[in-house]
Tab-separated table of C-alpha atoms in Angstrom:
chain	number	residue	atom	x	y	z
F	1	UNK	CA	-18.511	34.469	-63.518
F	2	UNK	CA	-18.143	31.012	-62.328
F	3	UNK	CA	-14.364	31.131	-62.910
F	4	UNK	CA	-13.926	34.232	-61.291
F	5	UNK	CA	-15.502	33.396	-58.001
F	6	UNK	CA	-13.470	29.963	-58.088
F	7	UNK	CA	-10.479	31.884	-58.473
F	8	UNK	CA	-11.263	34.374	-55.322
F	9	UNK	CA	-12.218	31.796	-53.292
F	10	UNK	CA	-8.834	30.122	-53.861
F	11	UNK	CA	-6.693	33.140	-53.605
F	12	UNK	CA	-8.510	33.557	-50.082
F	13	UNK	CA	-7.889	30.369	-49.214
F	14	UNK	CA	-4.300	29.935	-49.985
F	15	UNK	CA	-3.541	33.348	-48.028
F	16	UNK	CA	-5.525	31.998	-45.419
F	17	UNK	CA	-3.462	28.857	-45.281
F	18	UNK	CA	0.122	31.172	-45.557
F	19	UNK	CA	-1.174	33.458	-42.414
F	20	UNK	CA	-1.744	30.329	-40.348
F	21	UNK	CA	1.639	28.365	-41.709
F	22	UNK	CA	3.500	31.565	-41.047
F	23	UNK	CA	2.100	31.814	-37.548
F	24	UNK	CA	2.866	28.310	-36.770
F	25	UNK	CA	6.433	28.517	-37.664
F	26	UNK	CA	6.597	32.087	-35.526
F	27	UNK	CA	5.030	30.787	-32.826
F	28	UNK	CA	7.626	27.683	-32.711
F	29	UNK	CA	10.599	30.161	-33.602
F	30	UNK	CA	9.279	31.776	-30.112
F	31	UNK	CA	9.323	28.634	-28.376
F	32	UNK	CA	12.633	28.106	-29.180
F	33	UNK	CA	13.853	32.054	-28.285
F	34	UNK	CA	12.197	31.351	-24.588
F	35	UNK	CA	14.574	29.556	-23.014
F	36	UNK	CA	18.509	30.439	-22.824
F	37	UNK	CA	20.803	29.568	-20.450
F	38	UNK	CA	24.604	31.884	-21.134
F	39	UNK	CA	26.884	33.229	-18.811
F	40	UNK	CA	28.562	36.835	-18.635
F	41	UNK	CA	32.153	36.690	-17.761
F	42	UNK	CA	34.669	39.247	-16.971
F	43	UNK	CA	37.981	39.488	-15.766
F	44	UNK	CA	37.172	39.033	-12.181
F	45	UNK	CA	33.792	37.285	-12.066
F	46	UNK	CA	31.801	34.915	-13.394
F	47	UNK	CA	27.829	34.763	-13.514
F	48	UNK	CA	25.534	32.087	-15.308
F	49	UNK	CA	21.946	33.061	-16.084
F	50	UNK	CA	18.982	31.688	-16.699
F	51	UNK	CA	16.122	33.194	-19.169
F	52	UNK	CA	12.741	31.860	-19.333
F	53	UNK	CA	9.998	33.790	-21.248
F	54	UNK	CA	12.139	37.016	-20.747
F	55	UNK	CA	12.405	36.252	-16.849
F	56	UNK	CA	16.447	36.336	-15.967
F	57	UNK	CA	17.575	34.612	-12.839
F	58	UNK	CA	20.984	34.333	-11.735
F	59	UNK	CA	21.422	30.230	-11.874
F	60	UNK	CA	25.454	30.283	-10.390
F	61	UNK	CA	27.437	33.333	-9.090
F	62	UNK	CA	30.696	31.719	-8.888
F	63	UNK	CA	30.326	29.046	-11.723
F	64	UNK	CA	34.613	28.510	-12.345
F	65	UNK	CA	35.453	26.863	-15.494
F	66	UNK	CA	32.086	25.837	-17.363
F	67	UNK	CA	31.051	24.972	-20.153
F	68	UNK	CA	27.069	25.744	-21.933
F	69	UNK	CA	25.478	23.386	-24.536
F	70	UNK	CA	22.445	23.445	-25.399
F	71	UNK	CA	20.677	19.974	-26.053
F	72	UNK	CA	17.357	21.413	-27.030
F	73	UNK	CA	14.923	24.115	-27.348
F	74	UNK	CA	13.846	22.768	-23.649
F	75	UNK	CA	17.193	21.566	-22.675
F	76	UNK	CA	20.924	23.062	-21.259
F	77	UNK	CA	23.764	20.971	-20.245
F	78	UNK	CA	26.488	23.247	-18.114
F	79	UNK	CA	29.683	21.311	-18.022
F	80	UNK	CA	32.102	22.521	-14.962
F	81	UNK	CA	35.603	21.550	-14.679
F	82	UNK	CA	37.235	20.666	-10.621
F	83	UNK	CA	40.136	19.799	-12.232
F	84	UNK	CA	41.512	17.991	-15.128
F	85	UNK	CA	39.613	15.410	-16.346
F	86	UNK	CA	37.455	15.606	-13.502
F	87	UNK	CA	34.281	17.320	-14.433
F	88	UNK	CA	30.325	17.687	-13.147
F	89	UNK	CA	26.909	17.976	-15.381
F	90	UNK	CA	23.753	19.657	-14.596
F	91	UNK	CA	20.842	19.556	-17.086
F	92	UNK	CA	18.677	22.481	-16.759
F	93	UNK	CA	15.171	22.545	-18.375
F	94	UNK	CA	12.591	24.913	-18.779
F	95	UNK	CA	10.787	24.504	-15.823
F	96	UNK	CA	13.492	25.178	-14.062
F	97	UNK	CA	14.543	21.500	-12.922
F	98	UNK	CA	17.717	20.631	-12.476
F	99	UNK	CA	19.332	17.010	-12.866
F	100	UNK	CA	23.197	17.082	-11.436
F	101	UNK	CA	25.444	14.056	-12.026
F	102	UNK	CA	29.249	13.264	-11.521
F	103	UNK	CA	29.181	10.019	-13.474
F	104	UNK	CA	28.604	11.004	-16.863
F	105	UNK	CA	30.093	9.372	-19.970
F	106	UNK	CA	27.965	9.568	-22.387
F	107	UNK	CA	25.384	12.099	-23.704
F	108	UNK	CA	22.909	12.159	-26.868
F	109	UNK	CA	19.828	13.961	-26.249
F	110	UNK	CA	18.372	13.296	-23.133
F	111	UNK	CA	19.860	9.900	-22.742
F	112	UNK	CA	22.629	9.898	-20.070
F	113	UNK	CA	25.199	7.218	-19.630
F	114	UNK	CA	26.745	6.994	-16.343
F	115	UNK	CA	29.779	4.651	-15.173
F	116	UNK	CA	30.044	3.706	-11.485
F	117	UNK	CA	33.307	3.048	-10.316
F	118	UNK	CA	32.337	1.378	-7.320
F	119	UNK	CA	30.219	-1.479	-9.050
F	120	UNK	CA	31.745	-1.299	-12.489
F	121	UNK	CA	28.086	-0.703	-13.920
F	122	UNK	CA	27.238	1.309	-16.684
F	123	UNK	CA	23.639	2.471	-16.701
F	124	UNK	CA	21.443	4.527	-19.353
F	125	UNK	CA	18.636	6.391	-17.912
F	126	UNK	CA	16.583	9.858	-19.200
F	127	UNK	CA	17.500	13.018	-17.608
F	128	UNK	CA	14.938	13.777	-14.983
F	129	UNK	CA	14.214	10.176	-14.316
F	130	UNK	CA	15.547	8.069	-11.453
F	131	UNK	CA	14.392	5.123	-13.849
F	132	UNK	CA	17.391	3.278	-15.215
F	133	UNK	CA	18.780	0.176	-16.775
F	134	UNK	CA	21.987	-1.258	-16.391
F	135	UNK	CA	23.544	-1.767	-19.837
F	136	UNK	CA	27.004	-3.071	-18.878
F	137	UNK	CA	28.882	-4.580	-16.256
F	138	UNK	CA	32.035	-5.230	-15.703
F	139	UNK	CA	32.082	-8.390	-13.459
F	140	UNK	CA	34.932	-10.078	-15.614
F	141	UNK	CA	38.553	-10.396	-14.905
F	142	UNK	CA	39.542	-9.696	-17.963
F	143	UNK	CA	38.885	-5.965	-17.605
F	144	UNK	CA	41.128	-3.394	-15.661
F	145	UNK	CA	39.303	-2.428	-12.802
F	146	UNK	CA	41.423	0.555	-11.854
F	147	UNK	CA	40.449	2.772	-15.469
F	148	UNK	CA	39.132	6.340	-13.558
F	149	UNK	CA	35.774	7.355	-15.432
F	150	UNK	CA	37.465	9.741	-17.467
F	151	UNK	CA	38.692	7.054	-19.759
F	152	UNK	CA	35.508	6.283	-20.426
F	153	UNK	CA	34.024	9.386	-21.373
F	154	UNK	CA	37.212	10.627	-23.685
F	155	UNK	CA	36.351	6.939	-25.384
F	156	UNK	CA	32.804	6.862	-25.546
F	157	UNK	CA	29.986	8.552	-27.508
F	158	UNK	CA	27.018	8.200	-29.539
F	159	UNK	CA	26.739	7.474	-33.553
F	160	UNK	CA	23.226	8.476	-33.911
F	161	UNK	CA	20.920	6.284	-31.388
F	162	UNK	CA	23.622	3.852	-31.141
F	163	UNK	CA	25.903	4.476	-27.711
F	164	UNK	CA	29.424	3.104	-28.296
F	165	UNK	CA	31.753	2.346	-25.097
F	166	UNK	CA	35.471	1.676	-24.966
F	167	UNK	CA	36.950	-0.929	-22.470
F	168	UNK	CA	39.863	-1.021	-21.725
F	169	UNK	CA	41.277	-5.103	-21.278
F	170	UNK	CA	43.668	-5.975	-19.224
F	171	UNK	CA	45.523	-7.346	-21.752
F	172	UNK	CA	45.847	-3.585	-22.726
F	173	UNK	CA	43.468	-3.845	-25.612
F	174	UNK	CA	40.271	-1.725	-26.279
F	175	UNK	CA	36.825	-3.714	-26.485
F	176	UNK	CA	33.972	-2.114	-28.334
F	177	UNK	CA	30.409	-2.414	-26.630
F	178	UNK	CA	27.577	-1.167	-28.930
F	179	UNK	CA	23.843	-0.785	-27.734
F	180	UNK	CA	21.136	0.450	-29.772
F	181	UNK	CA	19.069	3.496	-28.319
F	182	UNK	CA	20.409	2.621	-24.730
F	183	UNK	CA	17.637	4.242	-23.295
F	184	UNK	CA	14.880	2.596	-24.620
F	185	UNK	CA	13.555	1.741	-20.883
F	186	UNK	CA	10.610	-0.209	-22.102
C-alpha cells in the first residue's frame, strides 16, 4: 500500500510541476506576442503601427523608406532612409518611449554607438540613457577627418559583445579599434 501511495503522490506531483512549467513558458510566449511594431504598405501609402497588449496606434503616417527590426521582445529599431547612405534610428519600447538618433554606427542589443562628426568622438551609451562614454577619439593627424559617418557604419559592427570600428588613415589604410562590451558604463 505503501508503494502505491508513493507512486500517486509522485504522479501528482510531476503533473503539478508540468501545469506550472507549461504556464511559465505560455505566459513568457505572451510576453513576447505583446509587443509588435510592422507597417502596412500599399501602393500609395505607407502606415507604421504600433501594438501593445492588443492596443494598435498609428506610430508614423507617412514613414518613406523604412526599415523594422526587432531587437527584443521589449525592443524595435525602425531604420528610415533621407537618402543614400544617409539614414535615421528610432528605438521604440514597450512603454511607448522613443529614443531617435542620426549618429548611429553601431548596434548590438541595446548598446548604441554613435560617431560625431563635429568632434571626431565615438561614444557607446544604452538606448534610453543620456549616460555615455566616449570610447574613441580621433584627435590624431593621422586620420582623415573628412570620412562622412556612413563609412563608419558600412565598416563597423559587433562580434558578440565585442564592437569593432574601421578607420580610415590617411595614409589610405584601415585601422581596427576593438572594445569589449562598449557599454559597460560602470
Amino acid at each position: 500500500m505503501k508503494t502505491t501511495v508513493a507512486k500517486q503522490f509522485l504522479i501528482v506531483f510531476s503533473c503539478a510541476f508540468l501545469i506550472l512549467e507549461s504556464n511559465a513558458i505560455n505566459s513568457n510566449s505572451k510576453d513576447a506576442e505583446a509587443f509588435s511594431i510592422y507597417s502596412n504598405c500599399s501602393d500609395k501609402d505607407c502606415i507604421i503601427y504600433s501594438n501593445y497588449l492588443d492596443k494598435i496606434k498609428v506610430f508614423d503616417r507617412e514613414p518613406g523608406i523604412h526599415r523594422i527590426k526587432k531587437v527584443n521582445d521589449s525592443l524595435y529599431q525602425i531604420i528610415y532612409s533621407c537618402g543614400n547612405p544617409c539614414s535615421n534610428n528610432v528605438f521604440i519600447n514597450n512603454k511607448g518611449s522613443e529614443d531617435w538618433t542620426d549618429k548611429l554606427i553601431a548596434q548590438g542589443g541595446s548598446c548604441l554607438i554613435e560617431y560625431n562628426i563635429e568632434n571626431r568622438k565615438f561614444v557607446a551609451r544604452e538606448v534610453f540613457s543620456n549616460k555615455y562614454k566616449v570610447i574613441l577619439m580621433l584627435g590624431d593627424s593621422a586620420y582623415d577627418s573628412a570620412i562622412p559617418i556612413w563609412f563608419y557604419s558600412e565598416n563597423s559592427y559587433f562580434d558578440n559583445e565585442i564592437l569593432v570600428i574601421n578607420v580610415k588613415q590617411k595614409s589610405g589604410s584601415n585601422k581596427k579599434f576593438k572594445f569589449i562590451k562598449p557599454c559597460d558604463l560602470s
